[in-house]
Tab-separated table of N, CA, C and O in Angstrom:
chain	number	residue	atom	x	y	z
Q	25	UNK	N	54.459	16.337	-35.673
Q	25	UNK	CA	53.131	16.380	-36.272
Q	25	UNK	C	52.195	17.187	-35.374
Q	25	UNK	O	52.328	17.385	-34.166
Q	26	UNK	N	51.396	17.541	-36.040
Q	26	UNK	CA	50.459	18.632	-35.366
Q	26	UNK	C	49.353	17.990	-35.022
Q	26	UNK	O	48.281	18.022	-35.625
Q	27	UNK	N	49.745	17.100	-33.546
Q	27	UNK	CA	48.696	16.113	-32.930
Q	27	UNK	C	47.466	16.645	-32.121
Q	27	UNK	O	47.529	17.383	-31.138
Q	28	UNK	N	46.230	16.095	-32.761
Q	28	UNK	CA	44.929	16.625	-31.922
Q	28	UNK	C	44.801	15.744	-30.924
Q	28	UNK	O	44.738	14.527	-31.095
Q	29	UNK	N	44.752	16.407	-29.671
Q	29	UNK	CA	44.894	15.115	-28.502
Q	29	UNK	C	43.631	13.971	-28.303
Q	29	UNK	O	42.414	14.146	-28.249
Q	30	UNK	N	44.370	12.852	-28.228
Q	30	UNK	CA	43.747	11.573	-28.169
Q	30	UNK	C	43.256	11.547	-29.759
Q	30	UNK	O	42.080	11.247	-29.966
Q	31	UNK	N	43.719	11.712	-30.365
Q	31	UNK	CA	43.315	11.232	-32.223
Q	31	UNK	C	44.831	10.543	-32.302
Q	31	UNK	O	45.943	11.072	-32.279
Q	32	UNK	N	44.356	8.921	-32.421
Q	32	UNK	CA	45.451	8.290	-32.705
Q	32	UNK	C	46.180	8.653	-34.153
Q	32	UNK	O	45.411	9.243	-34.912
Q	33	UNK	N	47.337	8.449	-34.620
Q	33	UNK	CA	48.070	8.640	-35.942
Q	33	UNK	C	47.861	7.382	-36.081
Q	33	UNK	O	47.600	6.577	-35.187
Q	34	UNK	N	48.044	7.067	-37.921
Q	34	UNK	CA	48.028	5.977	-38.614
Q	34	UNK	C	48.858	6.177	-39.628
Q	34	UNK	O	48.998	7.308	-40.092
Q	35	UNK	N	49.398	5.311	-40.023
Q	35	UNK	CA	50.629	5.553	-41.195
Q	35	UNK	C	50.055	4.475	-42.500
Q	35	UNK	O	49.014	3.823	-42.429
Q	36	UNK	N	50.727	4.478	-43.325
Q	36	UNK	CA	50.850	3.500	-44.541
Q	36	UNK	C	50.649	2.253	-44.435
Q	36	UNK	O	49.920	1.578	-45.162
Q	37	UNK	N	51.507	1.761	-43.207
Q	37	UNK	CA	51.612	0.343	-43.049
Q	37	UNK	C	50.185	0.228	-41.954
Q	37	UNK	O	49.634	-0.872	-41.895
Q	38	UNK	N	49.894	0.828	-41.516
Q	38	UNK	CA	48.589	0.698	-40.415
Q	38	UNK	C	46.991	0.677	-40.735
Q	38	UNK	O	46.003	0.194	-40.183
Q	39	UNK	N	47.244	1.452	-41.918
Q	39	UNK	CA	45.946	2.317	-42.336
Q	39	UNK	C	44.660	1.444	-42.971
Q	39	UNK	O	43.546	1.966	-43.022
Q	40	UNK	N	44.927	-0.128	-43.524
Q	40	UNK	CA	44.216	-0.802	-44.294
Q	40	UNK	C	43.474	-1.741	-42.908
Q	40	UNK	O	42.390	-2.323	-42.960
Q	41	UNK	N	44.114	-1.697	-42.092
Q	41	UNK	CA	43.834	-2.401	-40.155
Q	41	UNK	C	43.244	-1.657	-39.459
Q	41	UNK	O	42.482	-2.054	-38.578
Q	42	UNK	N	43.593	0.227	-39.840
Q	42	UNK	CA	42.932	0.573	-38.648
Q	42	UNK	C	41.547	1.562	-39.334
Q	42	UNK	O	40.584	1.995	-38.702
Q	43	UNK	N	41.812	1.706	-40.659
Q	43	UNK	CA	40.374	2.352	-41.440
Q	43	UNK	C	39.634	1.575	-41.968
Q	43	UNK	O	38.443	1.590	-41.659
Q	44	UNK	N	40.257	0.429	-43.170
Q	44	UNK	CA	39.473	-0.046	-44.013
Q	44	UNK	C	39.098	-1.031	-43.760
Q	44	UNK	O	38.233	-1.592	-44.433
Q	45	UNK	N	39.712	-1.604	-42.571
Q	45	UNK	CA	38.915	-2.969	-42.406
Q	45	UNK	C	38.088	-2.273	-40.822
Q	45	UNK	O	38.413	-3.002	-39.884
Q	46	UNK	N	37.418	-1.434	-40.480
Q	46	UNK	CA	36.919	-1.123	-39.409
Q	46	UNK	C	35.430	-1.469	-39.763
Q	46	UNK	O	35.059	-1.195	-40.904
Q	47	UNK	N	34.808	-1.874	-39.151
Q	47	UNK	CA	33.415	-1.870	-39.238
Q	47	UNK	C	32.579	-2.097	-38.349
Q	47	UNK	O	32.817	-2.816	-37.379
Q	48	UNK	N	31.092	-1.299	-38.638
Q	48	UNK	CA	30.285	-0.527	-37.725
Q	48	UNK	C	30.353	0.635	-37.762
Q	48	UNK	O	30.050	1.264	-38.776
Q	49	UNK	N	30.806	1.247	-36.556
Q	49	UNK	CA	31.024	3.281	-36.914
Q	49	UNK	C	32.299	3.548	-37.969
Q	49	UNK	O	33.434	3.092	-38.110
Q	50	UNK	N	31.457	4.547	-38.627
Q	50	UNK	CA	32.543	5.052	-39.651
Q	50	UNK	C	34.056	5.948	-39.035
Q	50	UNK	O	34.272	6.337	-37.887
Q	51	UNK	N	34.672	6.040	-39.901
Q	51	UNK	CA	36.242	6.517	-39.335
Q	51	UNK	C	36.604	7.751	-40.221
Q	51	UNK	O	36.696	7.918	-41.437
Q	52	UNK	N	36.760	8.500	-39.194
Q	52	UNK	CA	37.057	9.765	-40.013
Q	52	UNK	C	38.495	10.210	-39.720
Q	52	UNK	O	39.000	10.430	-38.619
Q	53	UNK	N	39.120	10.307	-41.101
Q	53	UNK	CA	40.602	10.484	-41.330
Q	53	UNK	C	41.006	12.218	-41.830
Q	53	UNK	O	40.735	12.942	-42.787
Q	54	UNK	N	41.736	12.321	-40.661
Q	54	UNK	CA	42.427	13.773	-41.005
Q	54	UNK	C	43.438	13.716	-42.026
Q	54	UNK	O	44.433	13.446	-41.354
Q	55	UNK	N	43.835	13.802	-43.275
Q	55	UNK	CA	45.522	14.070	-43.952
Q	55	UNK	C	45.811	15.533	-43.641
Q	55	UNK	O	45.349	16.623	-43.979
Q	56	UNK	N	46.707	15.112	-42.910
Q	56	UNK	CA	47.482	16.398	-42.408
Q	56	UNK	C	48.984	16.715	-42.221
Q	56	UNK	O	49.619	15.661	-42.220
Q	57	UNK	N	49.763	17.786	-42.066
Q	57	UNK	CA	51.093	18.189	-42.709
Q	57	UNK	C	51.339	19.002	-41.250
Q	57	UNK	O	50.399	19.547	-40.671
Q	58	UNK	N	52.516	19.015	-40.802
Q	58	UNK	CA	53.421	19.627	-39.769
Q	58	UNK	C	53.253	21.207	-40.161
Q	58	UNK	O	52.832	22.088	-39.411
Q	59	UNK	N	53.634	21.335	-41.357
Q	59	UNK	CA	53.645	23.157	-41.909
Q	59	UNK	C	52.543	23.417	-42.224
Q	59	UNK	O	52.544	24.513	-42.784
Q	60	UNK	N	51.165	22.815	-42.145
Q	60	UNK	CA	50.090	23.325	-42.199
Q	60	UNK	C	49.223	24.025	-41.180
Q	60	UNK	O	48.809	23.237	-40.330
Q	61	UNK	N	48.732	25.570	-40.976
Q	61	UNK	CA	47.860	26.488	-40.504
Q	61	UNK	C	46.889	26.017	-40.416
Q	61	UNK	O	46.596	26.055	-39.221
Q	62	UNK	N	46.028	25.492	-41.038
Q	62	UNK	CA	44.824	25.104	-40.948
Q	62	UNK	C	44.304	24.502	-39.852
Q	62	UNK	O	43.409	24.702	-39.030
Q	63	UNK	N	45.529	23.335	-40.206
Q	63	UNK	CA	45.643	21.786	-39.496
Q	63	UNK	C	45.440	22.171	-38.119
Q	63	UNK	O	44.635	21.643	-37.352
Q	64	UNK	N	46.232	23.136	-37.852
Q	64	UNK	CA	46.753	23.672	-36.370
Q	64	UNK	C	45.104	23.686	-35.785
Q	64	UNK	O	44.657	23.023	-34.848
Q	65	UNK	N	44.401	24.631	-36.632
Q	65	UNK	CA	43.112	25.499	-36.219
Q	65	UNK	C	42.314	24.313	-36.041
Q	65	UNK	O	41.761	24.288	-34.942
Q	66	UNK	N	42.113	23.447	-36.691
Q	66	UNK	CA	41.576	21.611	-36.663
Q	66	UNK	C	41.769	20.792	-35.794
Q	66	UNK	O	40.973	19.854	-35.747
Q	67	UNK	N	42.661	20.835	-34.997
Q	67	UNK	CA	43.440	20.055	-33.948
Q	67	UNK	C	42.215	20.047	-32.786
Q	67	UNK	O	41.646	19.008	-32.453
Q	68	UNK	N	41.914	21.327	-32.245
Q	68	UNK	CA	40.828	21.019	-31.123
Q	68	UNK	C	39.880	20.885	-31.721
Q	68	UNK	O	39.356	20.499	-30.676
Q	69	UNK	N	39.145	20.825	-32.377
Q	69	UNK	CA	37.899	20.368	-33.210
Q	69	UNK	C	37.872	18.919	-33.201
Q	69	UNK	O	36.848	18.269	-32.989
Q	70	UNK	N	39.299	18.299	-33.492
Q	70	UNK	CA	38.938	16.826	-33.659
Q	70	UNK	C	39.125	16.628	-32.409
Q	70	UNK	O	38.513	15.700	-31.880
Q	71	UNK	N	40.155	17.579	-31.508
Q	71	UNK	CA	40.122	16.634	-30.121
Q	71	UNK	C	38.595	16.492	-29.670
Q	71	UNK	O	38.035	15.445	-29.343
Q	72	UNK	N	38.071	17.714	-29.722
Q	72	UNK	CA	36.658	17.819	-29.187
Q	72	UNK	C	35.492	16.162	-30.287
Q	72	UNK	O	34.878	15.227	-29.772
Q	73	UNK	N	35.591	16.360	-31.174
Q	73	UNK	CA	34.514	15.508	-32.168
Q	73	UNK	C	35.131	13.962	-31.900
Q	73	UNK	O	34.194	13.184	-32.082
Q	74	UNK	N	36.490	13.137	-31.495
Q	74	UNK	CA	36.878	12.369	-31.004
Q	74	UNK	C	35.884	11.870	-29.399
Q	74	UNK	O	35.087	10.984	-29.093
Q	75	UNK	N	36.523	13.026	-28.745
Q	75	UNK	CA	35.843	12.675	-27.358
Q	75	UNK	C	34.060	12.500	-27.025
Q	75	UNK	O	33.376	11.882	-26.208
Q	76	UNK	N	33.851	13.298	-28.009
Q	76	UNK	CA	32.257	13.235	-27.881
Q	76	UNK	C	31.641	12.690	-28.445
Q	76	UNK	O	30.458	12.685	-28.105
Q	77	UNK	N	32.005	11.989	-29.510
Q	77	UNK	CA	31.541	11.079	-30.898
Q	77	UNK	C	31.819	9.653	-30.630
Q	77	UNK	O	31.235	8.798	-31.296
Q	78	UNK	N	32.880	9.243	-29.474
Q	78	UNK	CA	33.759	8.422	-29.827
Q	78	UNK	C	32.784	7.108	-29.824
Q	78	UNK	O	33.304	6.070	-30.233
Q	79	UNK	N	31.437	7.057	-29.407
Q	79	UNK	CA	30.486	5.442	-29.867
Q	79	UNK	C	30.207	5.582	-30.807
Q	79	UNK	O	29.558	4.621	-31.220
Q	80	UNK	N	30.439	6.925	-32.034
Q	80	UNK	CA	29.423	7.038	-32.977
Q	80	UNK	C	30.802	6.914	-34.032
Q	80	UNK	O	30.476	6.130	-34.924
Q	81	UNK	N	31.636	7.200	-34.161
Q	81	UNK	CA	33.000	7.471	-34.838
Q	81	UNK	C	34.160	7.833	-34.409
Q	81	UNK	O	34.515	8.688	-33.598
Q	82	UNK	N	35.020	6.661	-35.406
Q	82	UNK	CA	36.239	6.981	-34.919
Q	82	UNK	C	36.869	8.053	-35.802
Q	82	UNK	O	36.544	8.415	-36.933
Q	83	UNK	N	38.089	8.571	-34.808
Q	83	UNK	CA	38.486	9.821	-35.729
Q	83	UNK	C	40.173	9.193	-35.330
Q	83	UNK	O	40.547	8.625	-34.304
Q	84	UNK	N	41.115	9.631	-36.831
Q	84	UNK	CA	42.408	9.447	-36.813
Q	84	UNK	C	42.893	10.405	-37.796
Q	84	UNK	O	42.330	10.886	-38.779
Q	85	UNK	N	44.286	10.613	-37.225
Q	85	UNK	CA	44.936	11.153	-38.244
Q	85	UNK	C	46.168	10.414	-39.253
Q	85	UNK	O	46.805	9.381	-39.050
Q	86	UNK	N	46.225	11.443	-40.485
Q	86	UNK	CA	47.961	10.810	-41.058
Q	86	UNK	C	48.951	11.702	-41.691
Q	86	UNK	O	48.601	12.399	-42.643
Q	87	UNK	N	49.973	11.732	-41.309
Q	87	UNK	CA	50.576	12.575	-42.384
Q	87	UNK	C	51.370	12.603	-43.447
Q	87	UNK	O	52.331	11.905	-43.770
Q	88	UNK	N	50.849	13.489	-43.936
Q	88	UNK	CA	50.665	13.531	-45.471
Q	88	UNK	C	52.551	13.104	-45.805
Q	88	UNK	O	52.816	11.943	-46.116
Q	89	UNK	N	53.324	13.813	-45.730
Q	89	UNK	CA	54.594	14.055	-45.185
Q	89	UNK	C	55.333	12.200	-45.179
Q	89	UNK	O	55.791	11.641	-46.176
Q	90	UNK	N	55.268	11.767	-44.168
Q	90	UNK	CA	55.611	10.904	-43.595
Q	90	UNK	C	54.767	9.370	-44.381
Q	90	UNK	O	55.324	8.272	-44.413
Q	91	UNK	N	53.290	9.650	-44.983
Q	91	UNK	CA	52.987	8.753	-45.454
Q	91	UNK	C	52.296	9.026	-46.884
Q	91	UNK	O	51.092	9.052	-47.141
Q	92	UNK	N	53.402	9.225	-47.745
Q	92	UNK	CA	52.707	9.754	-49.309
Q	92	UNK	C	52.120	8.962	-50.151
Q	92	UNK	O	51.508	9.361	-51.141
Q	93	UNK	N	52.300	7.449	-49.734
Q	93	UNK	CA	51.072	6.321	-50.769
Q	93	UNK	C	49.608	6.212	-50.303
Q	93	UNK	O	48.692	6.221	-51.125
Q	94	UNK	N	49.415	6.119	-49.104
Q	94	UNK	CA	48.219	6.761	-49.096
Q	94	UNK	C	47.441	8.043	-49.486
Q	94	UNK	O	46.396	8.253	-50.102
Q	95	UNK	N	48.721	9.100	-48.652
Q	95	UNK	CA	47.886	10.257	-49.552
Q	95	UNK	C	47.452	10.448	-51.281
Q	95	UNK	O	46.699	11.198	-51.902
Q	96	UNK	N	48.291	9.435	-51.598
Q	96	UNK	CA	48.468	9.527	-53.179
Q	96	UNK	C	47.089	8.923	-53.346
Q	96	UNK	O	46.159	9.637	-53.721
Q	97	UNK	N	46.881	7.355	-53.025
Q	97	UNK	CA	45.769	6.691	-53.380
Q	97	UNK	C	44.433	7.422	-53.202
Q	97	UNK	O	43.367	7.183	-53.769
Q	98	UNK	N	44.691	8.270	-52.385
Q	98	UNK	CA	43.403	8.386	-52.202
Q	98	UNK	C	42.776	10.367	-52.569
Q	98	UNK	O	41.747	10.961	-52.247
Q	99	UNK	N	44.407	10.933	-53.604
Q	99	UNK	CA	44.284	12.543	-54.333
Q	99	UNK	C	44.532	13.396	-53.675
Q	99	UNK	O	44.275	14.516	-54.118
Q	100	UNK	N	45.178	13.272	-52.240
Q	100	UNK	CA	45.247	14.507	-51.492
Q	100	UNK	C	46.138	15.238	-51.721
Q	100	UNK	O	47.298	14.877	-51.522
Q	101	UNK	N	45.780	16.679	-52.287
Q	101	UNK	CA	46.546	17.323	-52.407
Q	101	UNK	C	46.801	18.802	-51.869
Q	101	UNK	O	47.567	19.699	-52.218
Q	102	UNK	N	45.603	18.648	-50.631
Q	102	UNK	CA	45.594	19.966	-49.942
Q	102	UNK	C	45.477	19.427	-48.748
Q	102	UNK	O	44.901	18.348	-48.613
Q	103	UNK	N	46.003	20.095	-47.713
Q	103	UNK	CA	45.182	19.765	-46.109
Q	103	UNK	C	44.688	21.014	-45.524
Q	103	UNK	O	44.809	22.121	-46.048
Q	104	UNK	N	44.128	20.764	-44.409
Q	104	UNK	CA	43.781	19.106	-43.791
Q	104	UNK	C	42.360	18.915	-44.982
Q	104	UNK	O	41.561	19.772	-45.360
Q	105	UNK	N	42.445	17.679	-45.288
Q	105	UNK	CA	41.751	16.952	-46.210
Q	105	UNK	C	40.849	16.031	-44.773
Q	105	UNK	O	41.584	15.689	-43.847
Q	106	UNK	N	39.902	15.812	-44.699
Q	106	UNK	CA	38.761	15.123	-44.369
Q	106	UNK	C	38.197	14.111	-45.202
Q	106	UNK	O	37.710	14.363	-46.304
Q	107	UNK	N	38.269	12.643	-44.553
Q	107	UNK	CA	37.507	11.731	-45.569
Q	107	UNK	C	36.638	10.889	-44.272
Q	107	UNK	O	37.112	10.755	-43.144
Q	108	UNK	N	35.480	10.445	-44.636
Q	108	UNK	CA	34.553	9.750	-43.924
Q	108	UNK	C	34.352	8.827	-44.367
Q	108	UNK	O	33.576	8.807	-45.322
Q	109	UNK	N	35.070	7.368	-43.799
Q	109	UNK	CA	34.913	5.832	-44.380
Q	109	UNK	C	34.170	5.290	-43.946
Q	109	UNK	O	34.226	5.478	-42.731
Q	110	UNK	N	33.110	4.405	-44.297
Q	110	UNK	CA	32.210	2.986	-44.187
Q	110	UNK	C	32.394	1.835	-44.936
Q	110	UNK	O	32.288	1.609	-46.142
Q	111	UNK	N	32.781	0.949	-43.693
Q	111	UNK	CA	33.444	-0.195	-44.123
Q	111	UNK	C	33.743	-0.153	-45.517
Q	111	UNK	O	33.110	-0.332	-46.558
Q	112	UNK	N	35.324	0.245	-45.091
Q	112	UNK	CA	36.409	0.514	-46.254
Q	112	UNK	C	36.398	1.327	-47.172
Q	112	UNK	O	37.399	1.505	-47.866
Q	113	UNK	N	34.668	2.331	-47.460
Q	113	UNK	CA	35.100	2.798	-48.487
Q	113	UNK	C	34.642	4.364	-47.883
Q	113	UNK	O	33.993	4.634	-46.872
Q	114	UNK	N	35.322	5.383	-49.043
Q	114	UNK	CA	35.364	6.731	-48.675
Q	114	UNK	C	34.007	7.176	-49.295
Q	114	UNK	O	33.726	7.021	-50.484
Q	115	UNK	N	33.168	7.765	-48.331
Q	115	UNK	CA	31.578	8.708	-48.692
Q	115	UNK	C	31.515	9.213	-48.465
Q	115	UNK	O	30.377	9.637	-48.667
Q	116	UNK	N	32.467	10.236	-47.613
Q	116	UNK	CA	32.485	12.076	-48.007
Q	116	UNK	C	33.699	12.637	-47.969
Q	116	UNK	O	34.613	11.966	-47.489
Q	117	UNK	N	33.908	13.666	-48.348
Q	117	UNK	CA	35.501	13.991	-48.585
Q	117	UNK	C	35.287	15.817	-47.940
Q	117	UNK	O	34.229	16.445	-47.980
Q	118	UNK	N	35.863	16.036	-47.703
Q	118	UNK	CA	35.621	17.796	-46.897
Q	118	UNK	C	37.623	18.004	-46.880
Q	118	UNK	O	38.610	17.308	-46.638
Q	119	UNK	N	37.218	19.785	-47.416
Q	119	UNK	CA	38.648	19.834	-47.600
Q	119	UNK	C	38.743	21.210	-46.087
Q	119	UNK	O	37.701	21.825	-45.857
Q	120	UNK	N	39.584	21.424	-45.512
Q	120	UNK	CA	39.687	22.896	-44.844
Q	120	UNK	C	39.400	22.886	-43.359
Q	120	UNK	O	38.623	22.094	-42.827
Q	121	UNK	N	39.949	23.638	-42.854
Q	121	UNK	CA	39.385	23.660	-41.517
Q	121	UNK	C	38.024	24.347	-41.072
Q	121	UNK	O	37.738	25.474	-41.478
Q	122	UNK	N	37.280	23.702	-40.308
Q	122	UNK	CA	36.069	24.391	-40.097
Q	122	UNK	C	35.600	24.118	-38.621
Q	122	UNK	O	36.223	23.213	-38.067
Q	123	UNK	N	34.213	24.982	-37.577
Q	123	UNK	CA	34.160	24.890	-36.750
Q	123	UNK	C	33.793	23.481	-35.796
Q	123	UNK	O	34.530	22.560	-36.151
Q	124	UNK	N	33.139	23.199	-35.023
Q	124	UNK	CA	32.955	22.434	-34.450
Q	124	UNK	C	31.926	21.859	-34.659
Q	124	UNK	O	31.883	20.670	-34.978
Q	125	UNK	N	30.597	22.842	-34.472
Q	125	UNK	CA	29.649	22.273	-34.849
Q	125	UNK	C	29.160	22.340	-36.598
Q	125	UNK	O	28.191	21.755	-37.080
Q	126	UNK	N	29.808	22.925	-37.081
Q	126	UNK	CA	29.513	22.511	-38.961
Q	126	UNK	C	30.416	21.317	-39.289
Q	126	UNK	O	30.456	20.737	-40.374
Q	127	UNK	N	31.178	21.016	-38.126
Q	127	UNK	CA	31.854	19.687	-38.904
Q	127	UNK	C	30.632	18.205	-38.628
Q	127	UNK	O	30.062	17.364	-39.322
Q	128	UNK	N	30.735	18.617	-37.080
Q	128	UNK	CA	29.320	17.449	-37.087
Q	128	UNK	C	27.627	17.710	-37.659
Q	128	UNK	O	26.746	16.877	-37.449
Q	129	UNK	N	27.419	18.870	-38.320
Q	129	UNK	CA	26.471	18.801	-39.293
Q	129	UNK	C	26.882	18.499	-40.862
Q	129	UNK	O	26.116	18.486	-41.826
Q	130	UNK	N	28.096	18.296	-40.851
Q	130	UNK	CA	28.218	17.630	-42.078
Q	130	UNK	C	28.392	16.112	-42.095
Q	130	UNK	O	27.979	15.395	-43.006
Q	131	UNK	N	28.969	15.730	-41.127
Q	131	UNK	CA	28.993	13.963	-40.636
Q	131	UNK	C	27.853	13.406	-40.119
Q	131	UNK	O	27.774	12.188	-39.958
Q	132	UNK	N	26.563	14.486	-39.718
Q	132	UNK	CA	25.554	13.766	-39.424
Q	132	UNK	C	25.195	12.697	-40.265
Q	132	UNK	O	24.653	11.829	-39.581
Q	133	UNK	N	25.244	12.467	-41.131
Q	133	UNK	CA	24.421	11.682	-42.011
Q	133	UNK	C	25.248	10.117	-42.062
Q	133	UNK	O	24.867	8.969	-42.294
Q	134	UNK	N	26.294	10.611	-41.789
Q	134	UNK	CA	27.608	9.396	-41.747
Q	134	UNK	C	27.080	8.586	-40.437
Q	134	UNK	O	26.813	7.385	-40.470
Q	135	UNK	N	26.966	9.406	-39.275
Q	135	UNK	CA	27.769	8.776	-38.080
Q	135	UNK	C	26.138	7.697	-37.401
Q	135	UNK	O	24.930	7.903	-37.522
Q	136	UNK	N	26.732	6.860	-36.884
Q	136	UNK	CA	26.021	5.937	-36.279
Q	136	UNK	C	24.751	6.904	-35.227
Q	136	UNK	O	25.002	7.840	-34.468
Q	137	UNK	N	23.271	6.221	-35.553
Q	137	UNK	CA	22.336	6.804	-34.765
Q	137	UNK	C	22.308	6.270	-33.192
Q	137	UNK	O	22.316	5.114	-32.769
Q	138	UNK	N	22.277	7.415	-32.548
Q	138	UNK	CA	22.394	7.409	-30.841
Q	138	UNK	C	21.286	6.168	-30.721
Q	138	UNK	O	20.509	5.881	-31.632
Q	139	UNK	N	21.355	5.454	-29.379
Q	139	UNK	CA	20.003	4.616	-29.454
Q	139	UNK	C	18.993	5.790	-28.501
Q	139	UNK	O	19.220	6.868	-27.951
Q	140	UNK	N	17.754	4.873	-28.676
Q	140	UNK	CA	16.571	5.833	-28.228
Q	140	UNK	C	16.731	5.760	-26.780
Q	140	UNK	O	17.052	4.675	-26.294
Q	141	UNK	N	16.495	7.082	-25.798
Q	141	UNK	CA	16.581	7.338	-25.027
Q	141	UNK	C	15.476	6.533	-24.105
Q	141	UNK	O	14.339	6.607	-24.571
Q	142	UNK	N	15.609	5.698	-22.757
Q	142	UNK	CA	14.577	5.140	-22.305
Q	142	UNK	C	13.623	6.061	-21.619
Q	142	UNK	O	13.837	7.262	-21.456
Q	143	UNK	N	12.394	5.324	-21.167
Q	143	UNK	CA	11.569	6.362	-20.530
Q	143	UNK	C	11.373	5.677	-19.110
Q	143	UNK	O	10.713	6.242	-18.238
């Protein structure tokens, strides 16, 4: 699998423990495929949005490949597919690979607010 470092994998049997019952920061799920280009180009993006996000959101991956009832449940039929869960349920969906910082201007709205800086 085309692992973004430190983005744990989640499979079929894992996925209802480690996405849908998560709550507090939302969890953002890669579906992703071994023979996918994209995915590849995505890999440091999430390593990067993992490490720097990680009080604000969690990030995981699955593959598509290896775990097809999820991908099914939930229409994926392209990768890397992007979904952004709050407690349990999916509120944004993003298909493709994209840069670093347009991925976290599109999750802004998702991800948990920083607290206020003291003075």
């Amino acid at each position: 699998m085309i692992h973004a470092q430190g983005v744990p994998e989640v499979t079929d049997a894992d996925f209802t423990a480690e996405v849908l019952d998560e709550r507090g920061r939302p969890v953002l799920v890669e579906f992703t495929a071994d023979w996918c280009g994209p995915c590849r180009q995505l890999a440091p993006v999430l390593s990067a949005v993992a490490a720097e996000e990680t009080d604000r959101l969690k990030v995981v991956q699955i593959d598509v490949d290896r775990n097809p009832a999820t991908a099914a449940r939930y229409g994926v039929l392209a990768t890397p597919m992007l979904f952004v869960f709050r407690d349990g349920e999916p509120v944004r969906q993003l298909v493709g690979a994209r840069a670093k910082r347009k991925l976290l201007q599109e999750l802004e709205e998702h991800l948990e607010q920083r607290p206020a800086a003291r003075a």
